[in-house]
XYZ file of N, CA, C and O in Angstrom:
864
model
N -50.969 -65.400 97.509
C -51.511 -64.164 98.088
C -52.611 -63.625 97.173
O -52.451 -63.544 95.962
N -53.737 -63.264 97.778
C -54.859 -62.748 97.000
C -54.692 -61.245 96.757
O -53.966 -60.557 97.457
N -55.448 -60.744 95.754
C -55.388 -59.321 95.426
C -55.812 -58.464 96.622
O -55.242 -57.397 96.867
N -56.816 -58.938 97.375
C -57.281 -58.202 98.551
C -56.169 -58.076 99.590
O -56.045 -57.047 100.273
N -55.365 -59.145 99.719
C -54.260 -59.112 100.676
C -53.226 -58.063 100.275
O -52.682 -57.343 101.120
N -52.948 -57.985 98.968
C -51.981 -57.003 98.477
C -52.494 -55.583 98.726
O -51.759 -54.694 99.198
N -53.781 -55.355 98.389
C -54.363 -54.030 98.577
C -54.333 -53.633 100.046
O -53.992 -52.484 100.388
N -54.677 -54.568 100.916
C -54.687 -54.280 102.351
C -53.274 -53.994 102.864
O -53.061 -53.091 103.686
N -52.306 -54.729 102.344
C -50.915 -54.522 102.767
C -50.444 -53.121 102.381
O -49.824 -52.412 103.187
N -50.741 -52.703 101.135
C -50.318 -51.379 100.680
C -51.007 -50.265 101.475
O -50.418 -49.215 101.743
N -52.274 -50.500 101.843
C -52.975 -49.512 102.656
C -52.382 -49.409 104.058
O -52.292 -48.316 104.624
N -51.966 -50.550 104.598
C -51.429 -50.574 105.963
C -49.965 -50.158 106.023
O -49.434 -49.874 107.096
N -49.283 -50.131 104.858
C -47.859 -49.797 104.833
C -47.610 -48.706 103.779
O -47.030 -48.972 102.710
N -48.053 -47.478 104.051
C -47.898 -46.406 103.058
C -46.439 -46.064 102.747
O -46.165 -45.429 101.728
N -45.536 -46.495 103.612
C -44.121 -46.203 103.362
C -43.507 -47.160 102.346
O -42.344 -46.994 101.956
N -44.287 -48.129 101.867
C -43.758 -49.130 100.935
C -43.126 -48.473 99.708
O -42.000 -48.810 99.318
N -43.846 -47.519 99.098
C -43.340 -46.907 97.875
C -42.233 -45.901 98.164
O -41.531 -45.472 97.244
N -42.080 -45.494 99.410
C -40.923 -44.684 99.763
C -39.671 -45.563 99.778
O -38.593 -45.139 99.354
N -39.853 -46.774 100.272
C -38.726 -47.707 100.305
C -38.391 -48.222 98.904
O -37.235 -48.570 98.619
N -39.396 -48.293 98.025
C -39.199 -48.822 96.669
C -39.698 -47.784 95.653
O -40.549 -48.076 94.803
N -39.186 -46.553 95.765
C -39.681 -45.484 94.916
C -39.396 -45.728 93.441
O -40.124 -45.244 92.568
N -38.337 -46.475 93.118
C -38.053 -46.757 91.704
C -39.144 -47.620 91.082
O -39.347 -47.592 89.856
N -39.833 -48.376 91.917
C -40.873 -49.268 91.418
C -42.028 -48.489 90.787
O -42.643 -48.946 89.815
N -42.325 -47.308 91.332
C -43.430 -46.508 90.806
C -43.222 -46.171 89.335
O -44.167 -46.124 88.546
N -41.972 -45.895 88.972
C -41.677 -45.522 87.587
C -41.764 -46.706 86.639
O -41.812 -46.534 85.424
N -41.774 -47.919 87.202
C -41.767 -49.127 86.369
C -43.146 -49.779 86.261
O -43.331 -50.711 85.489
N -44.107 -49.283 87.067
C -45.442 -49.878 87.068
C -46.353 -49.197 86.056
O -46.413 -47.967 85.988
N -47.036 -50.004 85.262
C -47.983 -49.496 84.285
C -49.313 -50.229 84.457
O -49.346 -51.411 84.797
N -50.402 -49.479 84.249
C -51.741 -50.063 84.393
C -52.529 -49.772 83.131
O -52.190 -48.853 82.362
N -53.615 -50.532 82.868
C -54.418 -50.278 81.662
C -55.079 -48.907 81.705
O -55.510 -48.438 82.758
N -55.133 -48.269 80.547
C -55.857 -46.996 80.437
C -57.354 -47.287 80.582
O -57.864 -48.239 79.988
N -58.074 -46.492 81.372
C -59.495 -46.791 81.596
C -60.358 -46.664 80.346
O -61.451 -47.222 80.293
N -59.877 -45.918 79.320
C -60.685 -45.712 78.125
C -59.967 -46.183 76.864
O -60.247 -45.707 75.757
N -59.055 -47.109 76.993
C -58.353 -47.599 75.819
C -57.528 -48.825 76.148
O -57.438 -49.258 77.290
N -56.900 -49.387 75.121
C -56.153 -50.615 75.319
C -54.719 -50.421 75.767
O -54.069 -51.365 76.220
N -54.195 -49.213 75.650
C -52.799 -49.004 76.012
C -52.620 -48.941 77.530
O -53.587 -48.849 78.270
N -51.365 -48.975 77.942
C -51.063 -48.871 79.370
C -50.474 -47.491 79.676
O -49.891 -46.846 78.804
N -50.659 -47.072 80.914
C -50.149 -45.770 81.355
C -49.523 -45.948 82.729
O -49.746 -46.955 83.415
N -48.760 -44.964 83.130
C -48.134 -45.040 84.449
C -49.173 -44.820 85.541
O -50.262 -44.291 85.299
N -48.830 -45.228 86.746
C -49.727 -45.047 87.883
C -50.014 -43.557 88.096
O -51.132 -43.167 88.421
N -49.011 -42.727 87.903
C -49.198 -41.282 88.083
C -50.239 -40.752 87.107
O -51.123 -39.974 87.485
N -50.138 -41.172 85.840
C -51.123 -40.746 84.852
C -52.517 -41.240 85.222
O -53.509 -40.530 85.061
N -52.552 -42.487 85.733
C -53.858 -43.047 86.130
C -54.456 -42.255 87.285
O -55.670 -42.009 87.316
N -53.628 -41.829 88.227
C -54.120 -41.027 89.339
C -54.661 -39.683 88.841
O -55.692 -39.206 89.318
N -53.958 -39.087 87.872
C -54.416 -37.812 87.324
C -55.775 -37.979 86.642
O -56.681 -37.164 86.810
N -55.933 -39.076 85.876
C -57.220 -39.336 85.223
C -58.333 -39.527 86.241
O -59.445 -39.037 86.070
N -58.018 -40.252 87.320
C -59.015 -40.484 88.372
C -59.439 -39.165 89.004
O -60.629 -38.925 89.239
N -58.473 -38.301 89.291
C -58.779 -37.005 89.891
C -59.619 -36.141 88.947
O -60.534 -35.433 89.389
N -59.309 -36.210 87.643
C -60.098 -35.449 86.677
C -61.535 -35.953 86.623
O -62.480 -35.158 86.536
N -61.713 -37.276 86.665
C -63.055 -37.846 86.641
C -63.841 -37.448 87.888
O -65.032 -37.127 87.811
N -63.149 -37.457 89.046
C -63.821 -37.051 90.280
C -64.188 -35.567 90.229
O -65.273 -35.172 90.666
N -63.280 -34.755 89.684
C -63.551 -33.317 89.568
C -64.740 -33.062 88.644
O -65.583 -32.202 88.918
N -64.818 -33.818 87.545
C -65.935 -33.659 86.617
C -67.247 -34.059 87.274
O -68.277 -33.392 87.104
N -67.219 -35.166 88.055
C -68.428 -35.616 88.749
C -68.884 -34.576 89.768
O -70.079 -34.294 89.902
N -67.938 -33.986 90.482
C -68.270 -32.941 91.456
C -68.822 -31.698 90.764
O -69.745 -31.049 91.273
N -68.262 -31.373 89.607
C -68.738 -30.214 88.856
C -70.179 -30.421 88.401
O -71.009 -29.506 88.484
N -70.474 -31.638 87.920
C -71.844 -31.948 87.499
C -72.806 -31.882 88.684
O -73.934 -31.387 88.566
N -72.350 -32.390 89.846
C -73.183 -32.356 91.041
C -73.440 -30.920 91.477
O -74.566 -30.562 91.858
N -72.410 -30.081 91.418
C -72.561 -28.679 91.785
C -73.535 -27.975 90.842
O -74.381 -27.182 91.283
N -73.423 -28.263 89.555
C -74.335 -27.670 88.574
C -75.775 -28.069 88.864
O -76.701 -27.248 88.781
N -75.962 -29.342 89.238
C -77.300 -29.831 89.569
C -77.846 -29.129 90.811
O -79.014 -28.717 90.845
N -77.003 -28.970 91.825
C -77.425 -28.296 93.051
C -77.782 -26.835 92.785
O -78.759 -26.312 93.342
N -76.992 -26.175 91.938
C -77.284 -24.788 91.592
C -78.613 -24.680 90.847
O -79.387 -23.742 91.077
N -78.862 -25.643 89.979
C -80.140 -25.629 89.242
C -81.304 -25.825 90.197
O -82.337 -25.148 90.088
N -81.161 -26.771 91.154
C -82.217 -26.976 92.145
C -82.453 -25.704 92.951
O -83.592 -25.341 93.254
N -81.342 -25.029 93.317
C -81.462 -23.796 94.078
C -82.199 -22.720 93.295
O -83.054 -22.010 93.842
N -81.886 -22.597 92.009
C -82.550 -21.607 91.164
C -84.031 -21.944 91.006
O -84.887 -21.047 91.033
N -84.336 -23.234 90.843
C -85.739 -23.655 90.725
C -86.501 -23.325 92.001
O -87.644 -22.839 91.958
N -85.884 -23.597 93.149
C -86.544 -23.314 94.427
C -86.754 -21.819 94.627
O -87.785 -21.393 95.161
N -85.767 -21.019 94.214
C -85.918 -19.565 94.317
C -87.093 -19.086 93.470
O -87.873 -18.218 93.903
N -87.218 -19.657 92.271
C -88.305 -19.263 91.382
C -89.658 -19.651 91.977
O -90.608 -18.853 91.967
N -89.752 -20.873 92.499
C -91.009 -21.318 93.107
C -91.343 -20.462 94.315
O -92.510 -20.069 94.528
N -90.338 -20.158 95.136
C -90.555 -19.327 96.317
C -91.090 -17.956 95.923
O -92.004 -17.422 96.568
N -90.538 -17.385 94.861
C -91.005 -16.083 94.379
C -92.457 -16.164 93.927
O -93.264 -15.260 94.211
N -92.821 -17.238 93.261
C -94.194 -17.397 92.777
C -95.167 -17.617 93.927
O -96.300 -17.113 93.894
N -94.745 -18.387 94.940
C -95.599 -18.590 96.107
C -95.818 -17.269 96.836
O -96.916 -16.969 97.314
N -94.761 -16.459 96.918
C -94.888 -15.145 97.548
C -95.884 -14.274 96.778
O -96.743 -13.602 97.388
N -95.790 -14.286 95.445
C -96.720 -13.511 94.629
C -98.154 -13.997 94.835
O -99.097 -13.190 94.900
N -98.326 -15.315 94.955
C -99.659 -15.872 95.210
C -100.189 -15.402 96.555
O -101.367 -15.029 96.676
N -99.339 -15.402 97.582
C -99.776 -14.986 98.910
C -100.209 -13.523 98.910
O -101.220 -13.161 99.522
N -99.457 -12.662 98.214
C -99.821 -11.247 98.124
C -101.164 -11.086 97.411
O -102.032 -10.311 97.834
N -101.342 -11.838 96.327
C -102.588 -11.751 95.566
C -103.779 -12.221 96.399
O -104.863 -11.623 96.350
N -103.594 -13.291 97.172
C -104.684 -13.783 98.022
C -105.023 -12.782 99.125
O -106.191 -12.581 99.460
N -103.994 -12.156 99.678
C -104.213 -11.188 100.755
C -104.969 -9.949 100.269
O -105.732 -9.344 101.026
N -104.745 -9.581 99.021
C -105.363 -8.361 98.500
C -106.693 -8.619 97.800
O -107.344 -7.668 97.355
N -107.097 -9.887 97.685
C -108.404 -10.196 97.084
C -109.502 -9.664 98.014
O -109.517 -9.945 99.206
N -110.434 -8.904 97.445
C -111.419 -8.233 98.289
C -112.695 -9.005 98.545
O -113.558 -8.537 99.289
N -112.825 -10.190 97.950
C -114.050 -10.975 98.139
C -113.758 -12.439 97.862
O -112.681 -12.790 97.351
N -114.737 -13.276 98.170
C -114.567 -14.709 97.906
C -114.395 -14.972 96.419
O -113.514 -15.733 96.009
N -115.225 -14.338 95.596
C -115.125 -14.541 94.148
C -113.773 -14.061 93.620
O -113.154 -14.724 92.768
N -113.315 -12.916 94.129
C -112.008 -12.408 93.700
C -110.901 -13.350 94.132
O -109.934 -13.585 93.396
N -111.022 -13.910 95.307
C -110.026 -14.859 95.818
C -109.950 -16.085 94.917
O -108.857 -16.554 94.578
N -111.100 -16.610 94.514
C -111.116 -17.792 93.654
C -110.524 -17.468 92.283
O -109.807 -18.288 91.704
N -110.809 -16.296 91.765
C -110.241 -15.901 90.472
C -108.722 -15.785 90.558
O -107.995 -16.227 89.655
N -108.235 -15.176 91.631
C -106.789 -15.044 91.842
C -106.143 -16.416 91.920
O -105.084 -16.658 91.322
N -106.759 -17.316 92.658
C -106.206 -18.660 92.825
C -106.084 -19.362 91.480
O -105.039 -19.941 91.152
N -107.146 -19.317 90.684
C -107.123 -19.978 89.373
C -106.082 -19.360 88.449
O -105.331 -20.069 87.778
N -106.046 -18.043 88.404
C -105.112 -17.366 87.506
C -103.658 -17.623 87.899
O -102.815 -17.918 87.039
N -103.374 -17.506 89.186
C -101.999 -17.690 89.639
C -101.516 -19.118 89.421
O -100.390 -19.337 88.961
N -102.341 -20.087 89.745
C -101.914 -21.482 89.588
C -101.777 -21.854 88.114
O -100.892 -22.625 87.741
N -102.633 -21.303 87.270
C -102.554 -21.609 85.842
C -101.354 -20.928 85.186
O -100.619 -21.559 84.413
N -101.134 -19.657 85.507
C -100.089 -18.888 84.827
C -98.706 -19.093 85.441
O -97.724 -19.319 84.738
N -98.627 -19.010 86.774
C -97.319 -19.076 87.429
C -96.850 -20.505 87.663
O -95.645 -20.785 87.634
N -97.790 -21.425 87.881
C -97.400 -22.800 88.220
C -97.787 -23.810 87.144
O -97.555 -25.004 87.317
N -98.370 -23.343 86.065
C -98.732 -24.218 84.937
C -99.602 -25.391 85.381
O -99.388 -26.530 84.979
N -100.579 -25.108 86.225
C -101.548 -26.119 86.654
C -102.847 -25.850 85.898
O -103.552 -24.878 86.197
N -103.190 -26.684 84.922
C -104.344 -26.386 84.063
C -105.703 -26.606 84.723
O -106.683 -25.966 84.351
N -105.770 -27.532 85.688
C -107.060 -27.860 86.285
C -107.015 -27.655 87.795
O -106.066 -28.059 88.459
N -108.074 -27.036 88.305
C -108.162 -26.756 89.737
C -109.599 -26.965 90.190
O -110.544 -26.573 89.493
N -109.752 -27.592 91.337
C -111.083 -27.752 91.939
C -110.945 -27.642 93.446
O -109.940 -28.077 94.025
N -111.956 -27.068 94.069
C -111.917 -26.846 95.511
C -113.246 -27.238 96.122
O -114.310 -26.955 95.554
N -113.183 -27.902 97.253
C -114.374 -28.218 98.013
C -114.145 -27.831 99.471
O -113.084 -28.103 100.042
N -115.166 -27.181 100.059
C -115.113 -26.768 101.451
C -116.306 -27.339 102.200
O -117.399 -27.485 101.646
N -116.073 -27.658 103.449
C -117.161 -28.100 104.319
C -116.978 -27.471 105.701
O -115.912 -26.971 106.034
N -118.047 -27.465 106.486
C -118.025 -26.874 107.835
C -117.713 -25.383 107.806
O -117.116 -24.837 108.737
N -118.114 -24.714 106.749
C -117.898 -23.270 106.670
C -119.067 -22.534 107.309
O -120.226 -22.950 107.189
N -118.780 -21.449 107.995
C -119.834 -20.649 108.624
C -120.718 -20.020 107.553
O -121.940 -19.992 107.671
N -120.093 -19.520 106.504
C -120.811 -18.908 105.393
C -120.620 -19.745 104.141
O -119.614 -20.418 103.980
N -121.597 -19.704 103.239
C -121.486 -20.435 101.980
C -121.832 -19.496 100.830
O -122.322 -18.384 101.028
N -121.576 -19.972 99.623
C -121.915 -19.223 98.420
C -122.580 -20.187 97.441
O -122.493 -21.408 97.588
N -123.223 -19.633 96.439
C -123.804 -20.458 95.386
C -122.690 -20.856 94.428
O -122.466 -20.221 93.392
N -121.970 -21.917 94.806
C -120.786 -22.321 94.052
C -120.546 -23.814 94.238
O -120.918 -24.397 95.262
N -119.899 -24.426 93.230
C -119.524 -25.835 93.341
C -118.574 -26.075 94.512
O -118.443 -27.206 94.991
N -117.910 -25.018 94.952
C -116.970 -25.143 96.063
C -117.666 -25.710 97.304
O -117.043 -26.415 98.102
N -118.961 -25.444 97.439
C -119.697 -25.879 98.627
C -120.602 -27.081 98.345
O -121.494 -27.393 99.135
N -120.390 -27.744 97.205
C -121.163 -28.943 96.881
C -120.866 -30.048 97.894
O -119.784 -30.096 98.486
N -121.814 -30.940 98.139
C -121.600 -32.040 99.104
C -120.382 -32.875 98.737
O -120.096 -33.108 97.557
N -119.667 -33.316 99.751
C -118.457 -34.116 99.571
C -118.654 -35.468 100.239
O -119.134 -35.539 101.377
N -118.310 -36.532 99.522
C -118.478 -37.875 100.074
C -117.662 -38.044 101.358
O -116.589 -37.473 101.522
N -118.190 -38.873 102.245
C -117.544 -39.099 103.532
C -116.146 -39.676 103.368
O -115.220 -39.317 104.106
N -115.940 -40.549 102.390
C -114.626 -41.168 102.216
C -113.572 -40.126 101.822
O -112.398 -40.256 102.165
N -114.001 -39.079 101.119
C -113.069 -38.017 100.759
C -112.711 -37.197 101.990
O -111.561 -36.817 102.199
N -113.696 -36.944 102.847
C -113.426 -36.222 104.090
C -112.480 -37.025 104.981
O -111.558 -36.451 105.595
N -112.690 -38.320 105.040
C -111.820 -39.183 105.846
C -110.400 -39.139 105.294
O -109.426 -39.047 106.049
N -110.282 -39.213 103.974
C -108.962 -39.137 103.343
C -108.258 -37.836 103.714
O -107.076 -37.828 104.082
N -108.966 -36.713 103.613
C -108.381 -35.415 103.925
C -107.979 -35.326 105.394
O -106.915 -34.783 105.724
N -108.799 -35.884 106.270
C -108.491 -35.850 107.706
C -107.272 -36.700 108.045
O -106.503 -36.355 108.947
N -107.102 -37.809 107.342
C -106.011 -38.746 107.656
C -104.699 -38.376 106.969
O -103.638 -38.874 107.357
N -104.742 -37.518 105.949
C -103.544 -37.203 105.166
C -102.551 -36.395 105.998
O -102.897 -35.363 106.573
N -101.324 -36.876 106.069
C -100.260 -36.151 106.756
C -99.609 -35.119 105.834
O -99.088 -34.112 106.290
N -99.624 -35.421 104.543
C -99.038 -34.539 103.537
C -99.939 -34.554 102.306
O -100.780 -35.453 102.151
N -99.801 -33.598 101.418
C -100.560 -33.637 100.169
C -100.290 -34.929 99.396
O -99.180 -35.447 99.405
N -101.318 -35.417 98.736
C -101.163 -36.596 97.873
C -100.748 -36.129 96.491
O -101.355 -35.219 95.917
N -99.733 -36.758 95.930
C -99.307 -36.498 94.560
C -99.151 -37.830 93.841
O -98.524 -38.749 94.374
N -99.690 -37.932 92.649
C -99.551 -39.177 91.907
C -100.645 -39.339 90.868
O -101.328 -38.373 90.493
N -100.824 -40.560 90.395
C -101.857 -40.811 89.392
C -103.256 -40.642 89.983
O -103.424 -40.610 91.208
N -104.218 -40.525 89.122
C -105.607 -40.400 89.562
C -105.972 -41.625 90.393
O -105.795 -42.767 89.966
N -106.455 -41.392 91.611
C -106.817 -42.510 92.486
C -108.322 -42.776 92.402
O -109.038 -42.186 91.594
N -108.793 -43.661 93.272
C -110.193 -44.096 93.185
C -111.128 -43.304 94.095
O -112.256 -43.722 94.356
N -110.694 -42.158 94.583
C -111.539 -41.361 95.474
C -112.713 -40.713 94.746
O -113.711 -40.358 95.357
N -112.565 -40.515 93.455
C -113.610 -39.844 92.701
C -113.439 -38.339 92.629
O -114.280 -37.634 92.067
N -112.336 -37.824 93.187
C -112.091 -36.381 93.171
C -111.928 -35.865 91.740
O -112.260 -34.710 91.454
N -111.423 -36.702 90.845
C -111.193 -36.264 89.464
C -112.486 -35.764 88.823
O -112.453 -34.908 87.930
N -113.648 -36.239 89.288
C -114.925 -35.781 88.736
C -115.157 -34.300 89.008
O -115.941 -33.646 88.307
N -114.471 -33.757 90.004
C -114.608 -32.326 90.315
C -114.133 -31.447 89.156
O -114.510 -30.281 89.082
N -113.301 -31.996 88.282
C -112.780 -31.212 87.167
C -113.765 -31.101 86.006
O -113.450 -30.495 84.983
N -114.920 -31.702 86.138
C -115.960 -31.567 85.126
C -115.581 -32.162 83.785
O -115.093 -33.294 83.695
N -115.782 -31.391 82.717
C -115.528 -31.878 81.354
C -114.060 -32.224 81.123
O -113.738 -33.011 80.230
N -113.165 -31.625 81.926
C -111.729 -31.878 81.744
C -111.285 -33.160 82.431
O -110.140 -33.595 82.236
N -112.150 -33.781 83.216
C -111.774 -34.962 84.010
C -111.141 -36.082 83.184
O -110.132 -36.658 83.606
N -111.673 -36.436 82.002
C -111.082 -37.557 81.252
C -109.625 -37.345 80.844
O -108.894 -38.305 80.629
N -109.211 -36.087 80.721
C -107.845 -35.811 80.273
C -106.839 -35.748 81.422
O -105.630 -35.724 81.185
N -107.306 -35.729 82.651
C -106.411 -35.594 83.802
C -105.687 -36.911 84.063
O -106.317 -37.965 84.211
N -104.348 -36.860 84.096
C -103.526 -38.050 84.278
C -102.808 -38.091 85.626
O -102.412 -39.159 86.093
N -102.605 -36.940 86.240
C -101.969 -36.903 87.559
C -102.603 -35.787 88.382
O -103.066 -34.782 87.834
N -102.609 -35.978 89.707
C -103.297 -35.011 90.566
C -102.488 -34.749 91.834
O -101.629 -35.540 92.230
N -102.788 -33.607 92.434
C -102.279 -33.280 93.772
C -103.492 -32.915 94.613
O -104.346 -32.132 94.175
N -103.585 -33.503 95.791
C -104.704 -33.255 96.705
C -104.155 -32.636 97.984
O -103.354 -33.259 98.676
N -104.594 -31.427 98.280
C -104.036 -30.657 99.388
C -105.125 -30.374 100.416
O -106.046 -29.587 100.155
N -105.059 -30.994 101.597
C -106.039 -30.707 102.647
C -105.914 -29.259 103.121
O -104.817 -28.711 103.217
N -107.049 -28.632 103.402
C -107.081 -27.260 103.900
C -107.506 -27.285 105.367
O -108.460 -27.979 105.733
N -106.821 -26.491 106.182
C -107.060 -26.526 107.626
C -107.529 -25.181 108.173
O -107.139 -24.133 107.685
N -108.379 -25.247 109.161
C -108.667 -24.113 110.028
C -108.111 -24.511 111.389
O -108.678 -25.349 112.080
N -106.939 -23.948 111.716
C -106.174 -24.391 112.883
C -105.839 -25.876 112.706
O -105.177 -26.241 111.748
N -106.335 -26.764 113.561
C -106.003 -28.185 113.424
C -107.114 -28.977 112.746
O -107.010 -30.188 112.573
N -108.170 -28.308 112.318
C -109.340 -28.979 111.753
C -109.342 -28.889 110.238
O -109.130 -27.812 109.667
N -109.581 -30.012 109.565
C -109.668 -30.035 108.108
C -111.025 -29.495 107.682
O -112.066 -29.965 108.149
N -110.994 -28.507 106.785
C -112.247 -27.880 106.350
C -112.440 -27.945 104.842
O -113.454 -27.455 104.330
N -111.510 -28.537 104.133
C -111.674 -28.600 102.696
C -110.529 -29.324 102.018
O -109.591 -29.805 102.666
N -110.609 -29.398 100.696
C -109.589 -30.085 99.910
C -109.406 -29.347 98.591
O -110.381 -29.078 97.877
N -108.168 -29.012 98.289
C -107.813 -28.395 97.015
C -107.252 -29.473 96.102
O -106.323 -30.190 96.478
N -107.825 -29.602 94.915
C -107.379 -30.606 93.948
C -106.775 -29.913 92.733
O -107.387 -29.006 92.161
N -105.575 -30.339 92.360
C -104.895 -29.819 91.176
C -104.748 -30.968 90.185
O -104.381 -32.085 90.577
N -104.991 -30.707 88.923
C -104.921 -31.766 87.925
C -104.110 -31.375 86.709
O -104.027 -30.198 86.346
N -103.503 -32.384 86.084
C -102.705 -32.154 84.887
C -102.886 -33.313 83.914
O -103.086 -34.461 84.330
N -102.792 -33.005 82.616
C -102.846 -34.068 81.608
C -101.492 -34.728 81.407
O -101.355 -35.664 80.624
N -100.489 -34.258 82.133
C -99.145 -34.839 82.103
C -99.006 -35.825 83.266
O -99.065 -35.422 84.425
N -98.816 -37.129 82.983
C -98.704 -38.102 84.077
C -97.498 -37.888 84.975
O -97.457 -38.391 86.097
N -96.501 -37.124 84.500
C -95.301 -36.872 85.301
C -95.352 -35.528 86.024
O -94.386 -35.142 86.676
N -96.476 -34.797 85.910
C -96.569 -33.474 86.553
C -96.611 -33.606 88.074
O -95.949 -32.876 88.800
N -97.428 -34.529 88.569
C -97.507 -34.806 90.004
C -97.171 -36.283 90.214
O -97.907 -37.157 89.755
N -96.058 -36.541 90.903
C -95.608 -37.911 91.123
C -95.402 -38.147 92.625
O -95.217 -37.203 93.397
N -95.404 -39.407 92.999
C -95.419 -39.762 94.421
C -94.170 -39.341 95.177
O -94.218 -39.111 96.389
N -93.026 -39.229 94.486
C -91.783 -38.913 95.196
C -91.392 -37.437 95.095
O -90.281 -37.068 95.452
N -92.301 -36.587 94.632
C -91.980 -35.170 94.534
C -92.116 -34.499 95.901
O -92.845 -34.960 96.775
N -91.396 -33.413 96.091
C -91.493 -32.669 97.335
C -92.841 -31.967 97.448
O -93.417 -31.530 96.448
N -93.367 -31.880 98.651
C -94.689 -31.288 98.848
C -94.662 -30.029 99.712
O -95.705 -29.522 100.095
N -93.463 -29.528 100.029
C -93.356 -28.363 100.914
C -94.147 -27.179 100.379
O -94.937 -26.558 101.111
N -93.956 -26.850 99.110
C -94.631 -25.679 98.562
C -96.125 -25.923 98.385
O -96.928 -24.980 98.491
N -96.518 -27.157 98.122
C -97.946 -27.467 98.065
C -98.586 -27.256 99.438
O -99.705 -26.736 99.546
N -97.879 -27.658 100.483
C -98.385 -27.454 101.838
C -98.522 -25.968 102.135
O -99.508 -25.534 102.760
N -97.551 -25.189 101.710
C -97.608 -23.742 101.953
C -98.762 -23.096 101.200
O -99.428 -22.201 101.715
N -98.992 -23.552 99.970
C -100.129 -23.031 99.208
C -101.428 -23.369 99.933
O -102.344 -22.538 100.029
N -101.515 -24.592 100.464
C -102.693 -24.984 101.226
C -102.897 -24.116 102.461
O -104.025 -23.713 102.778
N -101.819 -23.813 103.157
C -101.908 -22.963 104.350
C -102.342 -21.546 103.985
O -103.171 -20.934 104.677
N -101.788 -21.012 102.915
C -102.148 -19.666 102.461
C -103.623 -19.600 102.071
O -104.337 -18.662 102.443
N -104.064 -20.593 101.315
C -105.448 -20.607 100.874
C -106.383 -20.784 102.059
O -107.421 -20.107 102.158
N -106.032 -21.693 102.977
C -106.870 -21.907 104.161
C -107.033 -20.634 104.968
O -108.158 -20.282 105.378
N -105.947 -19.917 105.188
C -106.015 -18.671 105.958
C -106.850 -17.621 105.230
O -107.610 -16.873 105.855
N -106.718 -17.545 103.908
C -107.482 -16.564 103.129
C -108.969 -16.884 103.151
O -109.813 -15.973 103.234
N -109.304 -18.162 103.087
C -110.719 -18.565 103.105
C -111.351 -18.285 104.466
O -112.515 -17.885 104.558
N -110.597 -18.522 105.523
C -111.118 -18.225 106.866
C -111.472 -16.751 106.986
O -112.499 -16.382 107.575
N -110.641 -15.891 106.393
C -110.897 -14.459 106.437
C -112.202 -14.108 105.735
O -112.970 -13.245 106.209
N -112.490 -14.811 104.628
C -113.676 -14.489 103.841
C -114.933 -15.189 104.331
O -116.037 -14.644 104.236
N -114.782 -16.414 104.853
C -115.949 -17.230 105.169
C -116.132 -17.523 106.647
O -117.196 -17.970 107.071
N -115.094 -17.324 107.430
C -115.202 -17.618 108.851
C -114.987 -19.082 109.159
O -114.801 -19.899 108.287
């Protein structure tokens, strides 16, 4: 008889140990963390403790994620209020830079807009290569990861050589892409491909709506 057969038999016949209850007191198994043997009851208690510890660690992790999300949500709300109260395009850009640098620890920021009714004397309205526009139009979600070959990193100017990871957030006017927000960091792990993009999308929506108000 194989071990699998024994295990299956015990699972299918739970009354076995009721019929042979004295056997439980005579069975000993190896201790999971040592060479000695312990009773089955002790082994079950150890297993339950290990499961309880694993659940406790998981709960702690979930609570930490919840606290992190609450903090990010609060910062996004503060950003939205600041954007809404900015009285001009220049004030809006200053608010955006300050909030992202201070509240979100994003050291580098660049923005490009196209198809705007109004323009300003700013790099924000500098010509954008067609391949970048195509990328923004085709993107379903913000791009997060290492510096890619689009050439967007050049938007960061003198800081470009130090940028190791980027986030690219398309900006929309209704269903139409009208610009791209680029965030950069010298930390290669700051923006990674498997990170959540929900809050980045919300920042893009907030900025897009604020820009429409100022520029049409």
